[in-house]
PDB file of N, CA and C in Angstrom:
ATOM      1  N   UNK P   6       0.872  -1.264  -0.124  1.00  0.00           N
ATOM      2  CA  UNK P   6       0.119   0.107   0.109  1.00  0.00           C
ATOM      3  C   UNK P   6       1.089   1.186   0.025  1.00  0.00           C
ATOM      4  N   UNK P   7       0.899   2.016  -1.116  1.00  0.00           N
ATOM      5  CA  UNK P   7       1.360   3.422  -1.100  1.00  0.00           C
ATOM      6  C   UNK P   7       0.996   4.423   0.181  1.00  0.00           C
ATOM      7  N   UNK P   8       1.770   5.442   0.187  1.00  0.00           N
ATOM      8  CA  UNK P   8       1.678   6.508   1.266  1.00  0.00           C
ATOM      9  C   UNK P   8       0.080   7.141   0.813  1.00  0.00           C
ATOM     10  N   UNK P   9      -0.060   7.451  -0.120  1.00  0.00           N
ATOM     11  CA  UNK P   9      -1.454   8.084  -0.253  1.00  0.00           C
ATOM     12  C   UNK P   9      -2.761   7.002   0.270  1.00  0.00           C
ATOM     13  N   UNK P  10      -2.706   5.769  -0.165  1.00  0.00           N
ATOM     14  CA  UNK P  10      -3.762   4.892   0.204  1.00  0.00           C
ATOM     15  C   UNK P  10      -3.776   4.852   1.870  1.00  0.00           C
ATOM     16  N   UNK P  11      -2.742   4.852   2.402  1.00  0.00           N
ATOM     17  CA  UNK P  11      -2.440   4.938   3.833  1.00  0.00           C
ATOM     18  C   UNK P  11      -3.109   5.873   4.329  1.00  0.00           C
ATOM     19  N   UNK P  12      -2.574   7.032   3.789  1.00  0.00           N
ATOM     20  CA  UNK P  12      -3.554   8.553   4.317  1.00  0.00           C
ATOM     21  C   UNK P  12      -4.824   8.498   4.386  1.00  0.00           C
ATOM     22  N   UNK P  13      -5.393   8.264   2.845  1.00  0.00           N
ATOM     23  CA  UNK P  13      -6.974   8.096   2.940  1.00  0.00           C
ATOM     24  C   UNK P  13      -7.411   6.917   3.835  1.00  0.00           C
ATOM     25  N   UNK P  14      -6.746   5.952   4.246  1.00  0.00           N
ATOM     26  CA  UNK P  14      -7.473   4.984   5.237  1.00  0.00           C
ATOM     27  C   UNK P  14      -7.375   5.665   6.311  1.00  0.00           C
ATOM     28  N   UNK P  15      -6.454   6.309   6.814  1.00  0.00           N
ATOM     29  CA  UNK P  15      -6.288   6.812   8.186  1.00  0.00           C
ATOM     30  C   UNK P  15      -7.488   8.094   8.254  1.00  0.00           C
ATOM     31  N   UNK P  16      -7.764   8.898   7.193  1.00  0.00           N
ATOM     32  CA  UNK P  16      -8.762   9.828   7.230  1.00  0.00           C
ATOM     33  C   UNK P  16      -9.863   9.123   7.280  1.00  0.00           C
ATOM     34  N   UNK P  17     -10.207   8.121   6.714  1.00  0.00           N
ATOM     35  CA  UNK P  17     -11.517   7.228   6.696  1.00  0.00           C
ATOM     36  C   UNK P  17     -11.706   6.854   7.944  1.00  0.00           C
ATOM     37  N   UNK P  18     -10.730   6.429   8.481  1.00  0.00           N
ATOM     38  CA  UNK P  18     -10.889   5.910  10.056  1.00  0.00           C
ATOM     39  C   UNK P  18     -11.264   7.058  11.050  1.00  0.00           C
ATOM     40  N   UNK P  19     -10.520   8.216  10.803  1.00  0.00           N
ATOM     41  CA  UNK P  19     -10.855   9.479  11.703  1.00  0.00           C
ATOM     42  C   UNK P  19     -12.144   9.945  11.572  1.00  0.00           C
ATOM     43  N   UNK P  20     -12.770   9.950  10.143  1.00  0.00           N
ATOM     44  CA  UNK P  20     -13.974   9.979  10.098  1.00  0.00           C
ATOM     45  C   UNK P  20     -15.153   9.236  10.864  1.00  0.00           C
ATOM     46  N   UNK P  21     -14.608   7.868  10.581  1.00  0.00           N
ATOM     47  CA  UNK P  21     -15.653   6.845  11.205  1.00  0.00           C
ATOM     48  C   UNK P  21     -15.520   7.142  12.645  1.00  0.00           C
ATOM     49  N   UNK P  22     -14.464   7.335  13.393  1.00  0.00           N
ATOM     50  CA  UNK P  22     -14.380   7.203  14.601  1.00  0.00           C
ATOM     51  C   UNK P  22     -15.204   8.602  15.289  1.00  0.00           C
ATOM     52  N   UNK P  23     -15.093   9.831  14.577  1.00  0.00           N
ATOM     53  CA  UNK P  23     -15.561  11.063  14.833  1.00  0.00           C
ATOM     54  C   UNK P  23     -17.208  10.902  14.553  1.00  0.00           C
ATOM     55  N   UNK P  24     -17.477  10.207  13.723  1.00  0.00           N
ATOM     56  CA  UNK P  24     -18.790  10.099  13.249  1.00  0.00           C
ATOM     57  C   UNK P  24     -19.647   9.053  14.389  1.00  0.00           C
ATOM     58  N   UNK P  25     -18.802   8.193  14.781  1.00  0.00           N
ATOM     59  CA  UNK P  25     -19.579   7.322  15.712  1.00  0.00           C
ATOM     60  C   UNK P  25     -19.413   8.187  17.160  1.00  0.00           C
ATOM     61  N   UNK P  26     -18.739   9.108  17.518  1.00  0.00           N
ATOM     62  CA  UNK P  26     -18.965   9.986  18.780  1.00  0.00           C
ATOM     63  C   UNK P  26     -19.970  10.917  18.584  1.00  0.00           C
ATOM     64  N   UNK P  27     -20.206  11.380  17.673  1.00  0.00           N
ATOM     65  CA  UNK P  27     -21.399  11.981  17.351  1.00  0.00           C
ATOM     66  C   UNK P  27     -22.794  11.307  17.382  1.00  0.00           C
ATOM     67  N   UNK P  28     -22.904  10.120  16.656  1.00  0.00           N
ATOM     68  CA  UNK P  28     -23.917   9.484  16.861  1.00  0.00           C
ATOM     69  C   UNK P  28     -24.226   8.628  18.489  1.00  0.00           C
ATOM     70  N   UNK P  29     -23.409   8.636  19.143  1.00  0.00           N
ATOM     71  CA  UNK P  29     -23.542   8.169  20.512  1.00  0.00           C
ATOM     72  C   UNK P  29     -23.854   9.191  21.457  1.00  0.00           C
ATOM     73  N   UNK P  30     -23.432  10.424  21.134  1.00  0.00           N
ATOM     74  CA  UNK P  30     -23.808  11.443  22.145  1.00  0.00           C
ATOM     75  C   UNK P  30     -25.184  11.294  22.566  1.00  0.00           C
ATOM     76  N   UNK P  31     -26.143  10.887  21.898  1.00  0.00           N
ATOM     77  CA  UNK P  31     -27.493  10.663  22.357  1.00  0.00           C
ATOM     78  C   UNK P  31     -28.464  12.156  22.787  1.00  0.00           C
ATOM     79  N   UNK P  32     -29.296  12.162  23.538  1.00  0.00           N
ATOM     80  CA  UNK P  32     -30.238  13.245  23.621  1.00  0.00           C
ATOM     81  C   UNK P  32     -29.418  14.127  24.776  1.00  0.00           C
ATOM     82  N   UNK P  33     -28.395  14.030  25.300  1.00  0.00           N
ATOM     83  CA  UNK P  33     -27.894  14.877  26.120  1.00  0.00           C
ATOM     84  C   UNK P  33     -26.896  16.070  25.228  1.00  0.00           C
ATOM     85  N   UNK P  34     -26.879  15.697  24.077  1.00  0.00           N
ATOM     86  CA  UNK P  34     -26.428  16.836  22.940  1.00  0.00           C
ATOM     87  C   UNK P  34     -27.247  17.667  22.425  1.00  0.00           C
ATOM     88  N   UNK P  35     -28.614  17.435  22.477  1.00  0.00           N
ATOM     89  CA  UNK P  35     -29.780  18.287  22.121  1.00  0.00           C
ATOM     90  C   UNK P  35     -30.245  18.977  23.119  1.00  0.00           C
ATOM     91  N   UNK P  36     -29.932  20.464  22.894  1.00  0.00           N
ATOM     92  CA  UNK P  36     -30.175  21.223  23.776  1.00  0.00           C
ATOM     93  C   UNK P  36     -31.015  22.583  23.550  1.00  0.00           C
ATOM     94  N   UNK P  37     -31.628  22.480  22.499  1.00  0.00           N
ATOM     95  CA  UNK P  37     -32.772  23.257  22.184  1.00  0.00           C
ATOM     96  C   UNK P  37     -34.031  22.989  21.796  1.00  0.00           C
ATOM     97  N   UNK P  38     -35.031  23.616  22.661  1.00  0.00           N
ATOM     98  CA  UNK P  38     -36.338  23.195  22.533  1.00  0.00           C
ATOM     99  C   UNK P  38     -37.056  24.275  21.730  1.00  0.00           C
ATOM    100  N   UNK P  39     -37.844  23.453  20.820  1.00  0.00           N
ATOM    101  CA  UNK P  39     -38.807  24.194  19.774  1.00  0.00           C
ATOM    102  C   UNK P  39     -40.216  23.922  20.448  1.00  0.00           C
ATOM    103  N   UNK P  40     -40.752  23.704  21.773  1.00  0.00           N
ATOM    104  CA  UNK P  40     -41.849  23.754  21.792  1.00  0.00           C
ATOM    105  C   UNK P  40     -42.654  25.126  21.654  1.00  0.00           C
ATOM    106  N   UNK P  41     -44.139  24.861  21.486  1.00  0.00           N
ATOM    107  CA  UNK P  41     -44.839  26.076  21.117  1.00  0.00           C
ATOM    108  C   UNK P  41     -45.298  26.769  22.427  1.00  0.00           C
ATOM    109  N   UNK P  42     -45.787  27.793  22.588  1.00  0.00           N
ATOM    110  CA  UNK P  42     -46.197  28.489  23.861  1.00  0.00           C
ATOM    111  C   UNK P  42     -47.098  27.712  24.920  1.00  0.00           C
ATOM    112  N   UNK P  43     -46.798  27.847  26.053  1.00  0.00           N
ATOM    113  CA  UNK P  43     -47.543  27.015  27.103  1.00  0.00           C
ATOM    114  C   UNK P  43     -47.143  25.661  26.872  1.00  0.00           C
ATOM    115  N   UNK P  44     -46.173  25.029  26.568  1.00  0.00           N
ATOM    116  CA  UNK P  44     -45.189  23.951  26.373  1.00  0.00           C
ATOM    117  C   UNK P  44     -43.744  23.684  26.559  1.00  0.00           C
ATOM    118  N   UNK P  45     -43.323  22.802  27.003  1.00  0.00           N
ATOM    119  CA  UNK P  45     -41.776  22.590  27.457  1.00  0.00           C
ATOM    120  C   UNK P  45     -41.470  21.503  27.041  1.00  0.00           C
ATOM    121  N   UNK P  46     -39.992  21.272  26.746  1.00  0.00           N
ATOM    122  CA  UNK P  46     -39.456  20.071  26.379  1.00  0.00           C
ATOM    123  C   UNK P  46     -39.060  19.578  27.644  1.00  0.00           C
ATOM    124  N   UNK P  47     -38.695  18.108  27.584  1.00  0.00           N
ATOM    125  CA  UNK P  47     -38.303  17.242  28.901  1.00  0.00           C
ATOM    126  C   UNK P  47     -36.615  17.192  29.186  1.00  0.00           C
ATOM    127  N   UNK P  48     -36.525  17.291  30.402  1.00  0.00           N
ATOM    128  CA  UNK P  48     -34.975  17.047  30.561  1.00  0.00           C
ATOM    129  C   UNK P  48     -35.134  15.859  31.646  1.00  0.00           C
ATOM    130  N   UNK P  49     -34.115  15.066  31.831  1.00  0.00           N
ATOM    131  CA  UNK P  49     -34.095  14.113  32.975  1.00  0.00           C
ATOM    132  C   UNK P  49     -32.944  13.924  33.798  1.00  0.00           C
ATOM    133  N   UNK P  50     -32.938  13.836  34.849  1.00  0.00           N
ATOM    134  CA  UNK P  50     -31.694  13.616  35.707  1.00  0.00           C
ATOM    135  C   UNK P  50     -32.287  12.250  36.707  1.00  0.00           C
ATOM    136  N   UNK P  51     -31.191  11.371  36.175  1.00  0.00           N
ATOM    137  CA  UNK P  51     -31.349  10.124  37.009  1.00  0.00           C
ATOM    138  C   UNK P  51     -30.181  10.403  38.262  1.00  0.00           C
ATOM    139  N   UNK P  52     -31.046   9.985  39.520  1.00  0.00           N
ATOM    140  CA  UNK P  52     -29.936  10.057  40.710  1.00  0.00           C
ATOM    141  C   UNK P  52     -29.852   8.681  41.276  1.00  0.00           C
ATOM    142  N   UNK P  53     -30.308   7.746  40.581  1.00  0.00           N
ATOM    143  CA  UNK P  53     -30.279   6.167  41.043  1.00  0.00           C
ATOM    144  C   UNK P  53     -29.675   5.626  39.830  1.00  0.00           C
ATOM    145  N   UNK P  54     -29.040   4.391  40.245  1.00  0.00           N
ATOM    146  CA  UNK P  54     -28.555   3.601  39.108  1.00  0.00           C
ATOM    147  C   UNK P  54     -29.598   2.311  38.836  1.00  0.00           C
ATOM    148  N   UNK P  55     -30.693   2.475  39.659  1.00  0.00           N
ATOM    149  CA  UNK P  55     -31.637   1.128  39.540  1.00  0.00           C
ATOM    150  C   UNK P  55     -32.452   1.376  38.348  1.00  0.00           C
ATOM    151  N   UNK P  56     -32.805   2.706  38.007  1.00  0.00           N
ATOM    152  CA  UNK P  56     -33.811   3.035  36.871  1.00  0.00           C
ATOM    153  C   UNK P  56     -32.990   3.517  35.640  1.00  0.00           C
ATOM    154  N   UNK P  57     -32.953   2.724  34.307  1.00  0.00           N
ATOM    155  CA  UNK P  57     -32.473   2.818  33.210  1.00  0.00           C
ATOM    156  C   UNK P  57     -33.326   3.382  32.219  1.00  0.00           C
ATOM    157  N   UNK P  58     -34.616   3.335  32.234  1.00  0.00           N
ATOM    158  CA  UNK P  58     -35.408   4.213  31.304  1.00  0.00           C
ATOM    159  C   UNK P  58     -36.819   4.541  32.095  1.00  0.00           C
ATOM    160  N   UNK P  59     -37.410   5.520  31.544  1.00  0.00           N
ATOM    161  CA  UNK P  59     -38.590   5.996  32.040  1.00  0.00           C
ATOM    162  C   UNK P  59     -39.557   6.301  30.854  1.00  0.00           C
ATOM    163  N   UNK P  60     -40.788   6.272  31.254  1.00  0.00           N
ATOM    164  CA  UNK P  60     -42.116   6.814  30.181  1.00  0.00           C
ATOM    165  C   UNK P  60     -42.514   8.003  30.762  1.00  0.00           C
ATOM    166  N   UNK P  61     -42.683   9.114  30.052  1.00  0.00           N
ATOM    167  CA  UNK P  61     -43.257  10.357  30.171  1.00  0.00           C
ATOM    168  C   UNK P  61     -44.620  10.442  29.292  1.00  0.00           C
ATOM    169  N   UNK P  62     -45.870  10.484  30.060  1.00  0.00           N
ATOM    170  CA  UNK P  62     -46.834  10.369  29.328  1.00  0.00           C
ATOM    171  C   UNK P  62     -47.062   9.386  28.147  1.00  0.00           C
ATOM    172  N   UNK P  63     -46.298   8.324  28.619  1.00  0.00           N
ATOM    173  CA  UNK P  63     -46.657   7.128  27.407  1.00  0.00           C
ATOM    174  C   UNK P  63     -45.473   6.951  26.547  1.00  0.00           C
ATOM    175  N   UNK P  64     -44.402   7.972  26.552  1.00  0.00           N
ATOM    176  CA  UNK P  64     -43.209   7.995  25.642  1.00  0.00           C
ATOM    177  C   UNK P  64     -42.256   7.596  26.366  1.00  0.00           C
ATOM    178  N   UNK P  65     -41.413   6.455  25.764  1.00  0.00           N
ATOM    179  CA  UNK P  65     -40.288   5.757  26.381  1.00  0.00           C
ATOM    180  C   UNK P  65     -39.252   6.562  26.137  1.00  0.00           C
ATOM    181  N   UNK P  66     -38.423   7.056  27.256  1.00  0.00           N
ATOM    182  CA  UNK P  66     -37.209   7.784  26.897  1.00  0.00           C
ATOM    183  C   UNK P  66     -35.915   6.717  27.467  1.00  0.00           C
ATOM    184  N   UNK P  67     -35.246   6.626  26.534  1.00  0.00           N
ATOM    185  CA  UNK P  67     -34.095   5.589  26.810  1.00  0.00           C
ATOM    186  C   UNK P  67     -32.686   6.496  26.795  1.00  0.00           C
ATOM    187  N   UNK P  68     -31.819   6.202  27.679  1.00  0.00           N
ATOM    188  CA  UNK P  68     -30.594   6.872  27.737  1.00  0.00           C
ATOM    189  C   UNK P  68     -30.029   7.580  29.005  1.00  0.00           C
ATOM    190  N   UNK P  69     -29.113   8.234  28.881  1.00  0.00           N
ATOM    191  CA  UNK P  69     -28.484   8.870  30.114  1.00  0.00           C
ATOM    192  C   UNK P  69     -29.161  10.213  30.492  1.00  0.00           C
ATOM    193  N   UNK P  70     -29.115  10.634  31.659  1.00  0.00           N
ATOM    194  CA  UNK P  70     -29.555  11.909  31.892  1.00  0.00           C
ATOM    195  C   UNK P  70     -29.344  13.082  30.966  1.00  0.00           C
ATOM    196  N   UNK P  71     -30.237  13.886  30.602  1.00  0.00           N
ATOM    197  CA  UNK P  71     -29.993  14.971  29.673  1.00  0.00           C
ATOM    198  C   UNK P  71     -31.124  15.457  28.894  1.00  0.00           C
ATOM    199  N   UNK P  72     -31.306  16.110  27.860  1.00  0.00           N
ATOM    200  CA  UNK P  72     -32.317  16.859  27.408  1.00  0.00           C
ATOM    201  C   UNK P  72     -32.814  16.118  26.312  1.00  0.00           C
ATOM    202  N   UNK P  73     -34.287  16.200  26.196  1.00  0.00           N
ATOM    203  CA  UNK P  73     -35.019  15.184  25.057  1.00  0.00           C
ATOM    204  C   UNK P  73     -35.932  16.514  24.460  1.00  0.00           C
ATOM    205  N   UNK P  74     -35.478  17.276  23.429  1.00  0.00           N
ATOM    206  CA  UNK P  74     -35.945  18.122  22.850  1.00  0.00           C
ATOM    207  C   UNK P  74     -37.267  17.462  21.946  1.00  0.00           C
ATOM    208  N   UNK P  75     -37.479  16.353  21.765  1.00  0.00           N
ATOM    209  CA  UNK P  75     -38.425  15.516  20.896  1.00  0.00           C
ATOM    210  C   UNK P  75     -39.707  15.269  21.808  1.00  0.00           C
ATOM    211  N   UNK P  76     -39.571  15.607  23.176  1.00  0.00           N
ATOM    212  CA  UNK P  76     -40.734  15.131  24.006  1.00  0.00           C
ATOM    213  C   UNK P  76     -41.315  16.565  24.540  1.00  0.00           C
ATOM    214  N   UNK P  77     -42.598  16.925  24.228  1.00  0.00           N
ATOM    215  CA  UNK P  77     -43.155  18.090  24.820  1.00  0.00           C
ATOM    216  C   UNK P  77     -44.403  17.697  25.565  1.00  0.00           C
ATOM    217  N   UNK P  78     -44.244  18.482  26.668  1.00  0.00           N
ATOM    218  CA  UNK P  78     -45.220  18.347  27.567  1.00  0.00           C
ATOM    219  C   UNK P  78     -46.122  19.702  27.959  1.00  0.00           C
ATOM    220  N   UNK P  79     -47.082  19.600  28.194  1.00  0.00           N
ATOM    221  CA  UNK P  79     -47.718  21.080  28.426  1.00  0.00           C
ATOM    222  C   UNK P  79     -47.055  21.823  29.582  1.00  0.00           C
ATOM    223  N   UNK P  80     -46.611  22.806  29.725  1.00  0.00           N
ATOM    224  CA  UNK P  80     -46.514  23.756  30.733  1.00  0.00           C
ATOM    225  C   UNK P  80     -47.228  23.467  32.088  1.00  0.00           C
ATOM    226  N   UNK P  81     -48.478  23.368  32.149  1.00  0.00           N
ATOM    227  CA  UNK P  81     -49.367  23.431  33.009  1.00  0.00           C
ATOM    228  C   UNK P  81     -49.827  22.254  33.679  1.00  0.00           C
ATOM    229  N   UNK P  82     -49.349  21.096  33.189  1.00  0.00           N
ATOM    230  CA  UNK P  82     -49.502  19.906  33.649  1.00  0.00           C
ATOM    231  C   UNK P  82     -48.570  19.103  34.306  1.00  0.00           C
ATOM    232  N   UNK P  83     -48.714  17.908  35.140  1.00  0.00           N
ATOM    233  CA  UNK P  83     -47.726  17.203  35.818  1.00  0.00           C
ATOM    234  C   UNK P  83     -47.679  15.930  34.924  1.00  0.00           C
ATOM    235  N   UNK P  84     -46.655  15.661  34.309  1.00  0.00           N
ATOM    236  CA  UNK P  84     -46.631  14.504  33.442  1.00  0.00           C
ATOM    237  C   UNK P  84     -46.700  13.295  34.372  1.00  0.00           C
ATOM    238  N   UNK P  85     -47.111  12.218  33.666  1.00  0.00           N
ATOM    239  CA  UNK P  85     -47.268  10.891  34.267  1.00  0.00           C
ATOM    240  C   UNK P  85     -45.956  10.320  34.136  1.00  0.00           C
ATOM    241  N   UNK P  86     -45.188   9.792  35.103  1.00  0.00           N
ATOM    242  CA  UNK P  86     -44.049   9.035  34.814  1.00  0.00           C
ATOM    243  C   UNK P  86     -43.706   7.960  35.354  1.00  0.00           C
ATOM    244  N   UNK P  87     -43.347   6.726  34.437  1.00  0.00           N
ATOM    245  CA  UNK P  87     -43.057   5.372  35.083  1.00  0.00           C
ATOM    246  C   UNK P  87     -41.730   5.263  34.948  1.00  0.00           C
ATOM    247  N   UNK P  88     -41.155   4.487  35.970  1.00  0.00           N
ATOM    248  CA  UNK P  88     -39.784   4.112  35.721  1.00  0.00           C
ATOM    249  C   UNK P  88     -39.648   2.703  35.840  1.00  0.00           C
ATOM    250  N   UNK P  89     -38.411   2.230  35.004  1.00  0.00           N
ATOM    251  CA  UNK P  89     -38.128   1.149  34.575  1.00  0.00           C
ATOM    252  C   UNK P  89     -36.518   0.445  34.724  1.00  0.00           C
ATOM    253  N   UNK P  90     -36.314  -0.616  35.376  1.00  0.00           N
ATOM    254  CA  UNK P  90     -35.115  -1.055  35.396  1.00  0.00           C
ATOM    255  C   UNK P  90     -34.467  -1.325  34.277  1.00  0.00           C
ATOM    256  N   UNK P  91     -35.073  -1.851  33.537  1.00  0.00           N
ATOM    257  CA  UNK P  91     -34.364  -2.062  32.108  1.00  0.00           C
ATOM    258  C   UNK P  91     -34.516  -0.905  31.109  1.00  0.00           C
ATOM    259  N   UNK P  92     -33.597  -1.192  29.922  1.00  0.00           N
ATOM    260  CA  UNK P  92     -32.912  -0.152  29.187  1.00  0.00           C
ATOM    261  C   UNK P  92     -34.075   0.085  28.117  1.00  0.00           C
ATOM    262  N   UNK P  93     -35.224  -0.484  28.228  1.00  0.00           N
ATOM    263  CA  UNK P  93     -36.156   0.116  27.008  1.00  0.00           C
ATOM    264  C   UNK P  93     -37.596   0.163  27.539  1.00  0.00           C
ATOM    265  N   UNK P  94     -37.866   0.498  28.832  1.00  0.00           N
ATOM    266  CA  UNK P  94     -39.451   0.778  29.465  1.00  0.00           C
ATOM    267  C   UNK P  94     -40.078  -0.711  29.065  1.00  0.00           C
ATOM    268  N   UNK P  95     -39.122  -1.917  29.286  1.00  0.00           N
ATOM    269  CA  UNK P  95     -39.948  -3.100  29.295  1.00  0.00           C
ATOM    270  C   UNK P  95     -40.879  -3.289  30.572  1.00  0.00           C
ATOM    271  N   UNK P  96     -42.222  -3.816  30.266  1.00  0.00           N
ATOM    272  CA  UNK P  96     -43.141  -3.639  31.326  1.00  0.00           C
ATOM    273  C   UNK P  96     -42.746  -4.698  32.735  1.00  0.00           C
ATOM    274  N   UNK P  97     -42.078  -5.767  32.370  1.00  0.00           N
ATOM    275  CA  UNK P  97     -41.894  -6.569  33.203  1.00  0.00           C
ATOM    276  C   UNK P  97     -40.565  -6.084  34.098  1.00  0.00           C
ATOM    277  N   UNK P  98     -40.090  -4.805  33.805  1.00  0.00           N
ATOM    278  CA  UNK P  98     -38.927  -4.177  34.762  1.00  0.00           C
ATOM    279  C   UNK P  98     -39.478  -3.047  35.417  1.00  0.00           C
ATOM    280  N   UNK P  99     -40.759  -2.757  35.287  1.00  0.00           N
ATOM    281  CA  UNK P  99     -41.321  -1.547  36.294  1.00  0.00           C
ATOM    282  C   UNK P  99     -40.775  -1.639  37.533  1.00  0.00           C
ATOM    283  N   UNK P 100     -40.438  -0.453  37.834  1.00  0.00           N
ATOM    284  CA  UNK P 100     -39.955  -0.316  39.364  1.00  0.00           C
ATOM    285  C   UNK P 100     -40.519   1.050  39.979  1.00  0.00           C
ATOM    286  N   UNK P 101     -40.931   0.921  41.142  1.00  0.00           N
ATOM    287  CA  UNK P 101     -41.047   2.139  41.961  1.00  0.00           C
ATOM    288  C   UNK P 101     -40.113   3.027  42.323  1.00  0.00           C
ATOM    289  N   UNK P 102     -40.177   4.332  42.084  1.00  0.00           N
ATOM    290  CA  UNK P 102     -39.142   5.204  42.310  1.00  0.00           C
ATOM    291  C   UNK P 102     -39.861   6.559  42.515  1.00  0.00           C
ATOM    292  N   UNK P 103     -39.004   7.335  43.241  1.00  0.00           N
ATOM    293  CA  UNK P 103     -39.423   8.734  43.459  1.00  0.00           C
ATOM    294  C   UNK P 103     -39.009   9.662  42.370  1.00  0.00           C
ATOM    295  N   UNK P 104     -40.066  10.330  42.036  1.00  0.00           N
ATOM    296  CA  UNK P 104     -40.133  11.134  40.906  1.00  0.00           C
ATOM    297  C   UNK P 104     -40.395  12.597  41.440  1.00  0.00           C
ATOM    298  N   UNK P 105     -39.472  13.491  40.933  1.00  0.00           N
ATOM    299  CA  UNK P 105     -39.719  14.887  41.096  1.00  0.00           C
ATOM    300  C   UNK P 105     -39.868  15.727  39.784  1.00  0.00           C
ATOM    301  N   UNK P 106     -40.852  16.600  39.709  1.00  0.00           N
ATOM    302  CA  UNK P 106     -41.004  17.267  38.484  1.00  0.00           C
ATOM    303  C   UNK P 106     -40.782  18.840  38.788  1.00  0.00           C
ATOM    304  N   UNK P 107     -39.833  19.490  38.270  1.00  0.00           N
ATOM    305  CA  UNK P 107     -39.379  20.818  38.478  1.00  0.00           C
ATOM    306  C   UNK P 107     -40.174  21.600  37.388  1.00  0.00           C
ATOM    307  N   UNK P 108     -39.969  22.952  37.716  1.00  0.00           N
ATOM    308  CA  UNK P 108     -40.420  23.847  36.826  1.00  0.00           C
ATOM    309  C   UNK P 108     -39.627  24.282  35.457  1.00  0.00           C
ATOM    310  N   UNK P 109     -39.980  25.228  34.924  1.00  0.00           N
ATOM    311  CA  UNK P 109     -39.351  25.331  33.357  1.00  0.00           C
ATOM    312  C   UNK P 109     -37.922  26.155  33.577  1.00  0.00           C
ATOM    313  N   UNK P 110     -36.950  25.758  32.971  1.00  0.00           N
ATOM    314  CA  UNK P 110     -35.667  26.516  33.108  1.00  0.00           C
ATOM    315  C   UNK P 110     -35.876  27.687  31.858  1.00  0.00           C
ATOM    316  N   UNK P 111     -34.532  28.283  31.850  1.00  0.00           N
ATOM    317  CA  UNK P 111     -34.440  29.172  30.758  1.00  0.00           C
ATOM    318  C   UNK P 111     -34.512  28.665  29.355  1.00  0.00           C
ATOM    319  N   UNK P 112     -34.149  27.500  29.153  1.00  0.00           N
ATOM    320  CA  UNK P 112     -34.137  26.997  27.827  1.00  0.00           C
ATOM    321  C   UNK P 112     -35.325  26.309  27.552  1.00  0.00           C
ATOM    322  N   UNK P 113     -36.470  26.487  28.377  1.00  0.00           N
ATOM    323  CA  UNK P 113     -37.667  26.066  28.173  1.00  0.00           C
ATOM    324  C   UNK P 113     -37.827  24.360  28.267  1.00  0.00           C
ATOM    325  N   UNK P 114     -36.867  23.938  29.263  1.00  0.00           N
ATOM    326  CA  UNK P 114     -37.000  22.479  29.877  1.00  0.00           C
ATOM    327  C   UNK P 114     -37.546  22.293  30.974  1.00  0.00           C
ATOM    328  N   UNK P 115     -38.235  21.397  31.196  1.00  0.00           N
ATOM    329  CA  UNK P 115     -38.719  20.981  32.463  1.00  0.00           C
ATOM    330  C   UNK P 115     -38.247  19.863  32.749  1.00  0.00           C
ATOM    331  N   UNK P 116     -37.376  19.836  34.156  1.00  0.00           N
ATOM    332  CA  UNK P 116     -36.647  18.805  34.646  1.00  0.00           C
ATOM    333  C   UNK P 116     -37.300  17.732  35.609  1.00  0.00           C
ATOM    334  N   UNK P 117     -37.165  16.370  35.105  1.00  0.00           N
ATOM    335  CA  UNK P 117     -37.787  15.459  35.799  1.00  0.00           C
ATOM    336  C   UNK P 117     -36.551  14.626  36.334  1.00  0.00           C
ATOM    337  N   UNK P 118     -36.628  14.601  37.713  1.00  0.00           N
ATOM    338  CA  UNK P 118     -35.407  14.227  38.379  1.00  0.00           C
ATOM    339  C   UNK P 118     -36.066  12.465  39.219  1.00  0.00           C
ATOM    340  N   UNK P 119     -35.286  11.564  38.821  1.00  0.00           N
ATOM    341  CA  UNK P 119     -35.795  10.278  39.297  1.00  0.00           C
ATOM    342  C   UNK P 119     -34.811   9.809  40.518  1.00  0.00           C
ATOM    343  N   UNK P 120     -35.363   9.446  41.573  1.00  0.00           N
ATOM    344  CA  UNK P 120     -34.568   9.128  42.544  1.00  0.00           C
ATOM    345  C   UNK P 120     -34.515   7.544  43.088  1.00  0.00           C
TER     346      UNK P 120
END
């Protein structure tokens, strides 16, 4: 393999690695809420390791603590939250967990804290 091919292979590997990092960043990297008036996006903070996923008003949120700009709730409602020990909101892993729903922050996210 000549130098040029080796260099191109190295560039391709670097692109693949940097692309993987972007793809695995998940919901925590999304910090822009586009909710309409009187609505908020959801942000989750896990304060326990026994809960791996939650449902907010029926929508399963999988992943680490962070911002979920694709999940919108009304600002005047208390969302219904279910906690799961499994990583995909599996019904057989539902757990009892203390949940606190905070107010809206400056970026229009409402924080749900799972203890």
